[in-house]
PDB file of C-alpha atoms and ligand atoms in Angstrom:
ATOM      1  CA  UNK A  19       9.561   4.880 -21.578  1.00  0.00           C
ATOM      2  CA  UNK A  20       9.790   8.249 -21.859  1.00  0.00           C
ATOM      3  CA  UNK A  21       9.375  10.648 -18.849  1.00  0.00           C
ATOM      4  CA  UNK A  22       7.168  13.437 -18.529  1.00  0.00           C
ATOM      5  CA  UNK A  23       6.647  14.813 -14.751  1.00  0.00           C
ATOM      6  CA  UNK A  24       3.952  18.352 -14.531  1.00  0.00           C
ATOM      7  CA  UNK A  25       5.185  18.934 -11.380  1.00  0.00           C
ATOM      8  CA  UNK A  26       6.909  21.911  -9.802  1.00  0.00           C
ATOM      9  CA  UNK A  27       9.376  20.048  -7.626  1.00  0.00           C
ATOM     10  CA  UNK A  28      10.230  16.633  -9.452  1.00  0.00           C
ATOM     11  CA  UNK A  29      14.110  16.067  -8.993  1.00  0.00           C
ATOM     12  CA  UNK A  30      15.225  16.430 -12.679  1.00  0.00           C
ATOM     13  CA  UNK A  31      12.421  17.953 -14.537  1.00  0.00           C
ATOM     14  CA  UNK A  32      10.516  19.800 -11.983  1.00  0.00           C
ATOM     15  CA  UNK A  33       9.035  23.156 -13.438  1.00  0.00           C
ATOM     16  CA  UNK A  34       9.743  22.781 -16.863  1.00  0.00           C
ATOM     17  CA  UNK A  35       6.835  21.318 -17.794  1.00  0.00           C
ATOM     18  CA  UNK A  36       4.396  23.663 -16.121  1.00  0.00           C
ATOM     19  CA  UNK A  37       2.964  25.173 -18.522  1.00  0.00           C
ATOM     20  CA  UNK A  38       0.855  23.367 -21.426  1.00  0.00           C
ATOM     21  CA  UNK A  39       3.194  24.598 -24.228  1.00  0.00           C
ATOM     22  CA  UNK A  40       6.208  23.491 -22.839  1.00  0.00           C
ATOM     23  CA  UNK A  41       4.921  20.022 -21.372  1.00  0.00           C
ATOM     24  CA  UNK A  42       4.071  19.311 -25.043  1.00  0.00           C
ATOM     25  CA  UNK A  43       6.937  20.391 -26.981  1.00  0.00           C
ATOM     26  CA  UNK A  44       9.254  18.154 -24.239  1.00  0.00           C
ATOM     27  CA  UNK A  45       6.644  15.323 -25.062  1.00  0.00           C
ATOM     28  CA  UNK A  46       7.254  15.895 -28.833  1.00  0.00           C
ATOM     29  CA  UNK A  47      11.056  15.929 -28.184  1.00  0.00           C
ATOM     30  CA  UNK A  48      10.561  12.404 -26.360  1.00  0.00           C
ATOM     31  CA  UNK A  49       8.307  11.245 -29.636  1.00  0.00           C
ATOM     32  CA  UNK A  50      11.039  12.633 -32.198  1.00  0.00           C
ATOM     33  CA  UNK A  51      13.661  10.586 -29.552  1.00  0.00           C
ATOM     34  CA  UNK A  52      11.441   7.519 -30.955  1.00  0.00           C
ATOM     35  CA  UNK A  53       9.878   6.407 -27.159  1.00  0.00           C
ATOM     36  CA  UNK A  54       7.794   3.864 -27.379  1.00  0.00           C
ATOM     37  CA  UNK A  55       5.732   4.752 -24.372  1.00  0.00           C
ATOM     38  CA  UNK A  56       5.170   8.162 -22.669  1.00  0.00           C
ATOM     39  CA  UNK A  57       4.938   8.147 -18.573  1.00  0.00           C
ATOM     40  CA  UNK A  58       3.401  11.282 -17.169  1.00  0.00           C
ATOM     41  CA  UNK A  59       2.876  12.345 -13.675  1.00  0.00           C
ATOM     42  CA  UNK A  60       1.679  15.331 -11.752  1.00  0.00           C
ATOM     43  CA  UNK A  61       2.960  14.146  -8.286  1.00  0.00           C
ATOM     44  CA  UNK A  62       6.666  14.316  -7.777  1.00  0.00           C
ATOM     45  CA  UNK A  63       7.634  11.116  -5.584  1.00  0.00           C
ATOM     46  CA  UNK A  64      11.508  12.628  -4.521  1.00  0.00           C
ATOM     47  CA  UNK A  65      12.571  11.475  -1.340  1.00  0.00           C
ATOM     48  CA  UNK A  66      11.152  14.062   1.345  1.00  0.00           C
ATOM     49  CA  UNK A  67       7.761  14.397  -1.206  1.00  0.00           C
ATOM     50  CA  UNK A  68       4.613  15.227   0.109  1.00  0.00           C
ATOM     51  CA  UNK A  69       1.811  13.994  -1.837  1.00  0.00           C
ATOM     52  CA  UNK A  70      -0.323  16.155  -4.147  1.00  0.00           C
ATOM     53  CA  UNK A  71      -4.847  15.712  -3.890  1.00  0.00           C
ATOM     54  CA  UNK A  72      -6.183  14.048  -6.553  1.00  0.00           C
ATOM     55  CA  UNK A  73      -8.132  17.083  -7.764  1.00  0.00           C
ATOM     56  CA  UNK A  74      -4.845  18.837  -8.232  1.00  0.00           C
ATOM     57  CA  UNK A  75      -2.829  15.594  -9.913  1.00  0.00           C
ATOM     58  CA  UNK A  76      -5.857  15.711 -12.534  1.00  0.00           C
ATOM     59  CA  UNK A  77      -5.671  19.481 -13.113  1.00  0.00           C
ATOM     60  CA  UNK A  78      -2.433  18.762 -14.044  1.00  0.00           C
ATOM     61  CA  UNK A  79      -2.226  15.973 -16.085  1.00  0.00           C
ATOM     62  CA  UNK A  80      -5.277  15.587 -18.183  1.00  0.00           C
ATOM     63  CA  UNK A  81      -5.007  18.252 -20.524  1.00  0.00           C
ATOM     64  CA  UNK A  82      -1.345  17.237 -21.747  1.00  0.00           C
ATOM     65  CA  UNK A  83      -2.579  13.701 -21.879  1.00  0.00           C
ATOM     66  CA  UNK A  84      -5.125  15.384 -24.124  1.00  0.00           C
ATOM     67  CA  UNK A  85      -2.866  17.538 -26.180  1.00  0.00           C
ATOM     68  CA  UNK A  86      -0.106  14.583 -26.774  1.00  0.00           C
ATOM     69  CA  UNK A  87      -3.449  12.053 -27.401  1.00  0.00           C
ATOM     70  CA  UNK A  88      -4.395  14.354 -30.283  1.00  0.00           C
ATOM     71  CA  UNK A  89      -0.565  14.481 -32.187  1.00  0.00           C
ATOM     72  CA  UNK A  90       0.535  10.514 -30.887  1.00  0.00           C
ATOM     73  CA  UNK A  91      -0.888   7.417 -31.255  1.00  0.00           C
ATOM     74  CA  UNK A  92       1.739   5.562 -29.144  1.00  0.00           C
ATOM     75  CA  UNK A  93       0.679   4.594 -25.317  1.00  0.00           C
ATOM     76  CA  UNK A  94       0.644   7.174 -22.346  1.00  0.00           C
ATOM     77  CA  UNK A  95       0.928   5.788 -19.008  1.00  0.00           C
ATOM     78  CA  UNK A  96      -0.276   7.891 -15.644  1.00  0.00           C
ATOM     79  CA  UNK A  97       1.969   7.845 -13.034  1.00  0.00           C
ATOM     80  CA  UNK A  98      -0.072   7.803 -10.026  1.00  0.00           C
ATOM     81  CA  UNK A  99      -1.156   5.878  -6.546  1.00  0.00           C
ATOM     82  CA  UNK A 100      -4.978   7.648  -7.087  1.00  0.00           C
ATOM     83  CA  UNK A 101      -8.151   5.319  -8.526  1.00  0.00           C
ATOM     84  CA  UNK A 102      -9.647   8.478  -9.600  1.00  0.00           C
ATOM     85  CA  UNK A 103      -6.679   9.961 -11.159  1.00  0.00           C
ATOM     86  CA  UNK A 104      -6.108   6.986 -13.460  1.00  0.00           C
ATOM     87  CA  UNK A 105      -9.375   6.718 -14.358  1.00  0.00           C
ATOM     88  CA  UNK A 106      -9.177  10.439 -15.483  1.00  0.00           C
ATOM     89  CA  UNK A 107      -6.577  10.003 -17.120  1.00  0.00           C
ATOM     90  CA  UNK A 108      -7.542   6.847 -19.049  1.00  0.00           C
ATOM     91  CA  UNK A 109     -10.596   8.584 -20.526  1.00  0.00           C
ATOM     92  CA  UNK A 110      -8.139  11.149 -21.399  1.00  0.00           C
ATOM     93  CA  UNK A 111      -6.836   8.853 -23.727  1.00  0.00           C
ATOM     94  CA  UNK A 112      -3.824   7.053 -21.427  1.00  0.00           C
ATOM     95  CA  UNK A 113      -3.597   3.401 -21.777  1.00  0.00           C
ATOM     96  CA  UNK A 114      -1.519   2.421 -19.363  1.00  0.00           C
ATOM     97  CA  UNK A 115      -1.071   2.635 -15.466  1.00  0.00           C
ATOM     98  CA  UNK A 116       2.067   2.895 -13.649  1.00  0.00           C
ATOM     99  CA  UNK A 117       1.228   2.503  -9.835  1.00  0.00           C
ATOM    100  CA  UNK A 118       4.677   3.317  -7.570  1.00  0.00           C
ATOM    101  CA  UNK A 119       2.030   1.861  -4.734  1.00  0.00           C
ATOM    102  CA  UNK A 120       1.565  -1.321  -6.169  1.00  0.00           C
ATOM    103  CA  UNK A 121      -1.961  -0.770  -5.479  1.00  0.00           C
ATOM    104  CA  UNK A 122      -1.132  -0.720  -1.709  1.00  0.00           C
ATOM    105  CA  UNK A 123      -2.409   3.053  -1.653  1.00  0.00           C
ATOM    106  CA  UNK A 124      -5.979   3.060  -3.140  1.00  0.00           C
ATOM    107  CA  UNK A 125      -8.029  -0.011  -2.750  1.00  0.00           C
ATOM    108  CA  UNK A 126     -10.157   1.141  -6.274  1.00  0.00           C
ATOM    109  CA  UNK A 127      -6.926   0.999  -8.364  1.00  0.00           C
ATOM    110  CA  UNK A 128      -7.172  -2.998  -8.468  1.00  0.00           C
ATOM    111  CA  UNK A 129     -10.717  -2.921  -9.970  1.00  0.00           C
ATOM    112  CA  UNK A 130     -10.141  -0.402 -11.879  1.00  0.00           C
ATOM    113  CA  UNK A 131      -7.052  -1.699 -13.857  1.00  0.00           C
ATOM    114  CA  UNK A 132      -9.402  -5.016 -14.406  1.00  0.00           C
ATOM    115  CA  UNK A 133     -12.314  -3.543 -16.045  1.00  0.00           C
ATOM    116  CA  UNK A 134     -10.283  -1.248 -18.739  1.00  0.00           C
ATOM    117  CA  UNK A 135      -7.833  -4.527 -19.189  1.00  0.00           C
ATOM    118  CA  UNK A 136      -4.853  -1.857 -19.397  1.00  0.00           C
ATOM    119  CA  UNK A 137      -1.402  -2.928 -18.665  1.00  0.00           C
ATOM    120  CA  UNK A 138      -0.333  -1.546 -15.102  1.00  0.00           C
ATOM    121  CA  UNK A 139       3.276  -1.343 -13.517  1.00  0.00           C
ATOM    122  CA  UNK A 140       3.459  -2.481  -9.880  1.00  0.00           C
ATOM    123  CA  UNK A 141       6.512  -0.939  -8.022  1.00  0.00           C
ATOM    124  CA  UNK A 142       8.417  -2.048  -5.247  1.00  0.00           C
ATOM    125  CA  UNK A 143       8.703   0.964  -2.471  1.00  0.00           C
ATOM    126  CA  UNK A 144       9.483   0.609   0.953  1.00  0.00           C
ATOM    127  CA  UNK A 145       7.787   2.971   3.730  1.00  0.00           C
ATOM    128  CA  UNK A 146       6.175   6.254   1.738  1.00  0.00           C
ATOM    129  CA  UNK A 147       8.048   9.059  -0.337  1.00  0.00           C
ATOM    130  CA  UNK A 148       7.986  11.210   2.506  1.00  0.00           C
ATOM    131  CA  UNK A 149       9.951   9.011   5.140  1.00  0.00           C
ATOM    132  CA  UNK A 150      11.507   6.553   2.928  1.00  0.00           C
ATOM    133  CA  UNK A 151      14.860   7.270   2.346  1.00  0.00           C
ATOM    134  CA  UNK A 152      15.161   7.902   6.457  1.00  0.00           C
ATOM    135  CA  UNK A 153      16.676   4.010   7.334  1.00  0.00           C
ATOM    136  CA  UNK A 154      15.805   1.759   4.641  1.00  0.00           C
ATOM    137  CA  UNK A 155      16.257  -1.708   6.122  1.00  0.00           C
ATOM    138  CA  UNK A 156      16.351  -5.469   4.379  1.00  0.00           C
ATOM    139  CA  UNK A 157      17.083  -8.432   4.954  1.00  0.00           C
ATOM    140  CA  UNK A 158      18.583  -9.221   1.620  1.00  0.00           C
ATOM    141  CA  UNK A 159      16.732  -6.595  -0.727  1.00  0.00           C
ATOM    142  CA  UNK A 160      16.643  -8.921  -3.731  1.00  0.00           C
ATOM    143  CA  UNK A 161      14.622 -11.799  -2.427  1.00  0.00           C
ATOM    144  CA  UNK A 162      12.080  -9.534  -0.063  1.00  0.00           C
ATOM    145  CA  UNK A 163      11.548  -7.085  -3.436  1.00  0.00           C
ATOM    146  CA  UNK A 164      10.786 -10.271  -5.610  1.00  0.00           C
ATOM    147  CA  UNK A 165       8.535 -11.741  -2.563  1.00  0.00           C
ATOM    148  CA  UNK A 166       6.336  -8.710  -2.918  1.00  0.00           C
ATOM    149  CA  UNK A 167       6.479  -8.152  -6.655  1.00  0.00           C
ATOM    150  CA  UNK A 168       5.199 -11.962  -6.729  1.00  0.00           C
ATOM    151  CA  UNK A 169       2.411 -11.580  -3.859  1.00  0.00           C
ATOM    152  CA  UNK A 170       1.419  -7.967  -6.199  1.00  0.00           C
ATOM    153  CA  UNK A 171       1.082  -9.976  -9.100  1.00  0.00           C
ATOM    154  CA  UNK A 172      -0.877 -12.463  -7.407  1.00  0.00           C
ATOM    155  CA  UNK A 173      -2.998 -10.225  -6.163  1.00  0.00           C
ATOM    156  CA  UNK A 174      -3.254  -8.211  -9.257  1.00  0.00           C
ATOM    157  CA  UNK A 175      -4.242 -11.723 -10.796  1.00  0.00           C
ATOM    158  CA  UNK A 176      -6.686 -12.646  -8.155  1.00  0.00           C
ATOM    159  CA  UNK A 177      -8.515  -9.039  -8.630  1.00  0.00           C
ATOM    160  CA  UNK A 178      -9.268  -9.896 -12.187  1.00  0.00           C
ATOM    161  CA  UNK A 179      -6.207  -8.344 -13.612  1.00  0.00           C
ATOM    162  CA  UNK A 180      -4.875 -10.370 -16.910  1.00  0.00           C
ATOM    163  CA  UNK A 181      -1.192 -12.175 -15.694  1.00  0.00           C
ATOM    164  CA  UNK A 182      -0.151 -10.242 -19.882  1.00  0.00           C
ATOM    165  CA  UNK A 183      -0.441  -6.774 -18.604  1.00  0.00           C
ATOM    166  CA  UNK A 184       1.553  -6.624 -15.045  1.00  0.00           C
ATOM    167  CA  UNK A 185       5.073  -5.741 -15.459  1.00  0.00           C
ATOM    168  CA  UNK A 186       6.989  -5.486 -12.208  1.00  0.00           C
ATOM    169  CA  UNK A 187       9.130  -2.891 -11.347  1.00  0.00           C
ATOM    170  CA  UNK A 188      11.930  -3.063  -8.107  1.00  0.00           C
ATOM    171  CA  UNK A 189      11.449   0.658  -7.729  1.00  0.00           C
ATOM    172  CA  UNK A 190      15.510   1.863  -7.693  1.00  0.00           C
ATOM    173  CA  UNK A 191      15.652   4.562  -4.781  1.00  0.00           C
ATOM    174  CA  UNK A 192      12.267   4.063  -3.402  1.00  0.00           C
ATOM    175  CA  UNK A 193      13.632   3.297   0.273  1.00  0.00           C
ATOM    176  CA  UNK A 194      16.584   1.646  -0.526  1.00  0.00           C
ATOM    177  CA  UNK A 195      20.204   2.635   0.133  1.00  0.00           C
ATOM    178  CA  UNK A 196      22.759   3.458  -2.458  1.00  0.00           C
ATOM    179  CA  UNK A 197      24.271  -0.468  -1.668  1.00  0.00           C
ATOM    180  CA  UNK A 198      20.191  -1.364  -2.308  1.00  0.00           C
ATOM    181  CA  UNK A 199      20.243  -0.352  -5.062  1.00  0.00           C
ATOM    182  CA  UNK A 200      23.265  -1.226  -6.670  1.00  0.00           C
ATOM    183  CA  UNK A 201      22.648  -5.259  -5.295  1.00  0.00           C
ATOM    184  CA  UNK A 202      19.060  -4.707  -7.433  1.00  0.00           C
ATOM    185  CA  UNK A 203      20.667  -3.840 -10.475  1.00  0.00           C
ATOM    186  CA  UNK A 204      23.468  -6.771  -9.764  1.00  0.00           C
ATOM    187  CA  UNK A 205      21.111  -9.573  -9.528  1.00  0.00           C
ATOM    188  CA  UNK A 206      17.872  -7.767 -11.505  1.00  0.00           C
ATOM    189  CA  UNK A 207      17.857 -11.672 -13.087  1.00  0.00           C
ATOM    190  CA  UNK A 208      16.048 -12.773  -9.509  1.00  0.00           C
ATOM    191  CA  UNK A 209      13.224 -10.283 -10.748  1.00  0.00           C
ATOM    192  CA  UNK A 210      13.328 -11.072 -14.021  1.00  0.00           C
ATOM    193  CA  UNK A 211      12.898 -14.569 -13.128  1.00  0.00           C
ATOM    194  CA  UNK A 212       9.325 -14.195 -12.082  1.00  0.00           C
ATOM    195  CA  UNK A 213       8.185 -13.989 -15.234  1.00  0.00           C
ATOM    196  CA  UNK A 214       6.663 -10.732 -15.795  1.00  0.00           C
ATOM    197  CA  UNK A 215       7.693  -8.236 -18.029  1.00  0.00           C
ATOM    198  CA  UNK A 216      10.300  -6.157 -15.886  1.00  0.00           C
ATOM    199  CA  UNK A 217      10.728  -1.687 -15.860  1.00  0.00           C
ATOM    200  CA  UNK A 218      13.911  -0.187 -14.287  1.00  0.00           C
ATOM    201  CA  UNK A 219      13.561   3.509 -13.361  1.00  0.00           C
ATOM    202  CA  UNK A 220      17.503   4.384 -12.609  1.00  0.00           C
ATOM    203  CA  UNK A 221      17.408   7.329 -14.949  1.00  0.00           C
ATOM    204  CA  UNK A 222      19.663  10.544 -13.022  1.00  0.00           C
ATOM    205  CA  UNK A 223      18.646   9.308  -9.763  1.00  0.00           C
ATOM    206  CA  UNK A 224      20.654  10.028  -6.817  1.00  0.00           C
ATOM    207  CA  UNK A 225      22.841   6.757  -6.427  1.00  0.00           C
ATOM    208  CA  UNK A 226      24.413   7.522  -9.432  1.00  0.00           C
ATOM    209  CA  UNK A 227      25.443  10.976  -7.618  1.00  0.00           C
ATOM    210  CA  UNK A 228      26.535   9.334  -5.132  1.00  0.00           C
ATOM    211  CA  UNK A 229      28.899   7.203  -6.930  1.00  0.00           C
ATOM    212  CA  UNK A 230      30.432  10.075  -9.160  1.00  0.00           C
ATOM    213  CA  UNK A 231      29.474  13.004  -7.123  1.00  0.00           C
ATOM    214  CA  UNK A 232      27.823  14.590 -10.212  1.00  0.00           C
ATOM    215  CA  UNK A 233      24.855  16.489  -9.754  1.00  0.00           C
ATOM    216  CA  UNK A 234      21.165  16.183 -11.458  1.00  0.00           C
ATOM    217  CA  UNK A 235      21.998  17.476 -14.532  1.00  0.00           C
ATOM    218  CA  UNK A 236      25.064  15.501 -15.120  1.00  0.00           C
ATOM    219  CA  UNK A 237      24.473  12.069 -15.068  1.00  0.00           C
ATOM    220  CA  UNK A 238      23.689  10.893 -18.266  1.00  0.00           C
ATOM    221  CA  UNK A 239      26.792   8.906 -18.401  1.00  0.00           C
ATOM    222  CA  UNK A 240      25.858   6.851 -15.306  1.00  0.00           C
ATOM    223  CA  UNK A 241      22.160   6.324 -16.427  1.00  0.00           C
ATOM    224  CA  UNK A 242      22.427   4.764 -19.812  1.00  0.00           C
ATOM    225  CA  UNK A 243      25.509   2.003 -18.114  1.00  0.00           C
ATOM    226  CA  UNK A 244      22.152   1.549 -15.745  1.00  0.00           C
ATOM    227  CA  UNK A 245      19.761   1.383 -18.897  1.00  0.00           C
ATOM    228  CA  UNK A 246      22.434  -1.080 -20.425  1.00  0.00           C
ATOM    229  CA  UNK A 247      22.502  -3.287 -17.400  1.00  0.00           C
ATOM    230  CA  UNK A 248      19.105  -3.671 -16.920  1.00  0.00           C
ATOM    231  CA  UNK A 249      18.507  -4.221 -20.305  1.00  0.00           C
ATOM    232  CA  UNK A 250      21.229  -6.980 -20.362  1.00  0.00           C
ATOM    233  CA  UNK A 251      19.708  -8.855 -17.208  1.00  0.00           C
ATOM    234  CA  UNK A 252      16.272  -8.892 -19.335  1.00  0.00           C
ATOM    235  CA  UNK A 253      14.457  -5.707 -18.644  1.00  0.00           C
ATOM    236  CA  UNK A 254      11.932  -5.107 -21.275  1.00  0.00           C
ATOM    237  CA  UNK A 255      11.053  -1.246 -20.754  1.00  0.00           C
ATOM    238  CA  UNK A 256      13.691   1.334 -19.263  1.00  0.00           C
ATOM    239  CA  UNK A 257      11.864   4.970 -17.452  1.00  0.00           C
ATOM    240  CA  UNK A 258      14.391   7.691 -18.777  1.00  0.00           C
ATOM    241  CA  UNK A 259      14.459  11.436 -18.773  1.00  0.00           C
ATOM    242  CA  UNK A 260      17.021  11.143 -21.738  1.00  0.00           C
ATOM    243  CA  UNK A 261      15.129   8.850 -24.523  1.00  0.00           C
ATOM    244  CA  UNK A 262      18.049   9.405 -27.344  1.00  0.00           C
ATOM    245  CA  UNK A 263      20.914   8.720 -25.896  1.00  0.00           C
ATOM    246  CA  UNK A 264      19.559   5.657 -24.193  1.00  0.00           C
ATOM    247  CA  UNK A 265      18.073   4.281 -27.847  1.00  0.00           C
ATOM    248  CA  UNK A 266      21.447   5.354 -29.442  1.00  0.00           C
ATOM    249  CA  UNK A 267      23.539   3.127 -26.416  1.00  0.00           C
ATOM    250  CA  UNK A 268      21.342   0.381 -26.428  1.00  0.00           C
ATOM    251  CA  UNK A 269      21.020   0.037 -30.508  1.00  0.00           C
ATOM    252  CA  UNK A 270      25.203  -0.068 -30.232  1.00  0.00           C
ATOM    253  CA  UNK A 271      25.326  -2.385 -27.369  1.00  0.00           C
ATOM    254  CA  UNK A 272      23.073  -5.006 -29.141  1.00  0.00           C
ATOM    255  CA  UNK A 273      25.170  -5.123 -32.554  1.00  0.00           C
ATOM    256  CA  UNK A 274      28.496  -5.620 -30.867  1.00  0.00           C
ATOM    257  CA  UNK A 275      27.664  -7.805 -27.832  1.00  0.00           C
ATOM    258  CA  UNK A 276      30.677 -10.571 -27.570  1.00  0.00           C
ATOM    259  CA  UNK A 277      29.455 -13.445 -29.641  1.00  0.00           C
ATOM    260  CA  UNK A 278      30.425 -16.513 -26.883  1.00  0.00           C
TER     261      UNK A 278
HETATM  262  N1  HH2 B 318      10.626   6.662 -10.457  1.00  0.00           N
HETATM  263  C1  HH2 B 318      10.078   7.880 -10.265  1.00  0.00           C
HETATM  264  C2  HH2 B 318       8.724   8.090 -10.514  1.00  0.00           C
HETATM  265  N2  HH2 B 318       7.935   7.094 -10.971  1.00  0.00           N
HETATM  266  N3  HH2 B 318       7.672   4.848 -11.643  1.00  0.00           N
HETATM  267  C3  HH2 B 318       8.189   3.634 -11.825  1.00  0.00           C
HETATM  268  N4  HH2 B 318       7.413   2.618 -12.264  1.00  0.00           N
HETATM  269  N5  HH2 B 318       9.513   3.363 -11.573  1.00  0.00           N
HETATM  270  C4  HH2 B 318      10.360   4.320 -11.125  1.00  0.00           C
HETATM  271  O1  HH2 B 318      11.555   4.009 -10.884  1.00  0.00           O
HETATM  272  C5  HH2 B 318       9.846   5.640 -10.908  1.00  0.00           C
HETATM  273  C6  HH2 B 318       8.469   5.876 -11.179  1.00  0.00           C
HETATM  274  C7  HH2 B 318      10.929   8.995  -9.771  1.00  0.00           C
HETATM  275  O2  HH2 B 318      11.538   9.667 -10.793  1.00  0.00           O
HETATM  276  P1  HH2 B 318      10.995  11.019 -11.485  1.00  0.00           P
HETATM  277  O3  HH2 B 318       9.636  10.843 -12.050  1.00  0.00           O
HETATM  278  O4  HH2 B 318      12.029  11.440 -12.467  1.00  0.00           O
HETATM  279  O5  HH2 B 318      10.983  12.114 -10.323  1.00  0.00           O
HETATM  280  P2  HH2 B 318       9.847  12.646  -9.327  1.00  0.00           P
HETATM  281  O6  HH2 B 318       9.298  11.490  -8.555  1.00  0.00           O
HETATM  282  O7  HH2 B 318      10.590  13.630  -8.444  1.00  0.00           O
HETATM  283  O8  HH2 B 318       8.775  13.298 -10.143  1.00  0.00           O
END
């Protein structure tokens, strides 16, 4: 999954894809970089984030998901917590919905996601963007994430949502210390092990600063070992910035995995 973010402030990308031109030609750079699924958002969720109306979210969105509809068959998520912002955006032509909420945030996403029978990611986030890296506090991080991806699925389920289109996601630096996340990616195989389709978003994000004290721009290195460890522990779709490289690591890993 490639990422696309029209959003002045997001913590990699923000600004570059302000204008239409130069949304589309990074989107065509992800679709030459072979993604398989495009994920664009017009709210930046960064730690500190406030959050952006829907009016404005749509205004941004919806006419790249309209310009990349017309050149690309492949599937466009949204990347929103808004009902009315998905539903823009799938009669722009998206087809899937990635909710960082897990449909905690709108009570219209639920229905919504039932009636067009798209697939729709439910992310793990304790507190809210703007508070949530403050204290993050758990228990053991592992089992309470997988508690609530299971009760989200449920619910999803319950609301009329088909069990094939949730994936579950454990939503790496969404109110979770750098140890957080590090024990998510260490045991991903307890989330994996509800049997859902699972997405890892580690792409550049700030624990892998932390651990090499590189900034933003530099941490390709860090993301695709991320990419590769998810994808080992059974992740079926990876959210990167950097769609090449991660293809190019993962196609290598694969053909010269230890035969045991
Ligand atoms: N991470 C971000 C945004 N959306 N969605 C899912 N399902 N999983 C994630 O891990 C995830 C996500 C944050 O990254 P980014 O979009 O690069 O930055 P920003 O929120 O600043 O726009």
């Amino acid at each position: 999954m490639g990422i696309l973010n029209i959003t002045p402030d997001s913590f990699s990308d923000g600004g570059q894809n302000w204008r239409l031109e130069d949304a589309l030609a990074t989107a065509q750079r992800l679709i030459a970089e072979e993604a398989d699924i495009l994920d664009i958002g017009g709210e930046s969720t960064r730690p500190g984030a406030d959050s952006v109306p829907a009016e404005e979210q749509i205004r941004r969105v919806i006419p790249v998901i309209g310009a990349i509809r017309r050149i690309w068959p492949g599937p466009i998520s949204i990347d929103t917590r808004q009902a009315s912002v998905a539903e823009a955006a799938l009669d722009a032509g998206a087809t899937w919905i990635n909710d960082i909420s897990a449909m905690r945030d709108d009570p219209a996403m639920a229905g919504l996601a039932a009636q067009r029978k798209c697939p729709i990611v439910l992310m793990h986030m304790q507190g809210a963007p703007g508070t949530m890296q403050v204290n993050p506090q758990y228990e053991d991080v592992v089992i309470e994430v997988a508690m609530f991806l299971r009760e989200r699925a449920t619910f999803a389920q319950s609301s009329g949502i088909e069990r094939g289109n949730i994936i579950l996601d454990p939503g790496i630096g969404f109110g979770k210390s750098v140890e957080h996340n590090l024990s998510l990616l260490r045991r991903l195989s307890e989330v994996v092990g509800l049997g859902f389709p699972v997405l890892v978003g580690a792409s550049r994000k700030s624990f892998i600063g932390h651990i090499s004290g590189s900034p933003v721009n530099d941490r390709l290195a860090g993301s695709l070992i991320c990419a590769l460890r998810a994808v080992e522990a059974g992740a079926r779709i990876v959210r990167v910035h950097d769609v090449g490289p991660t293809r190019q690591a993962l196609a290598v890993a694969a053909v010269t995995r230890a035969e045991m």
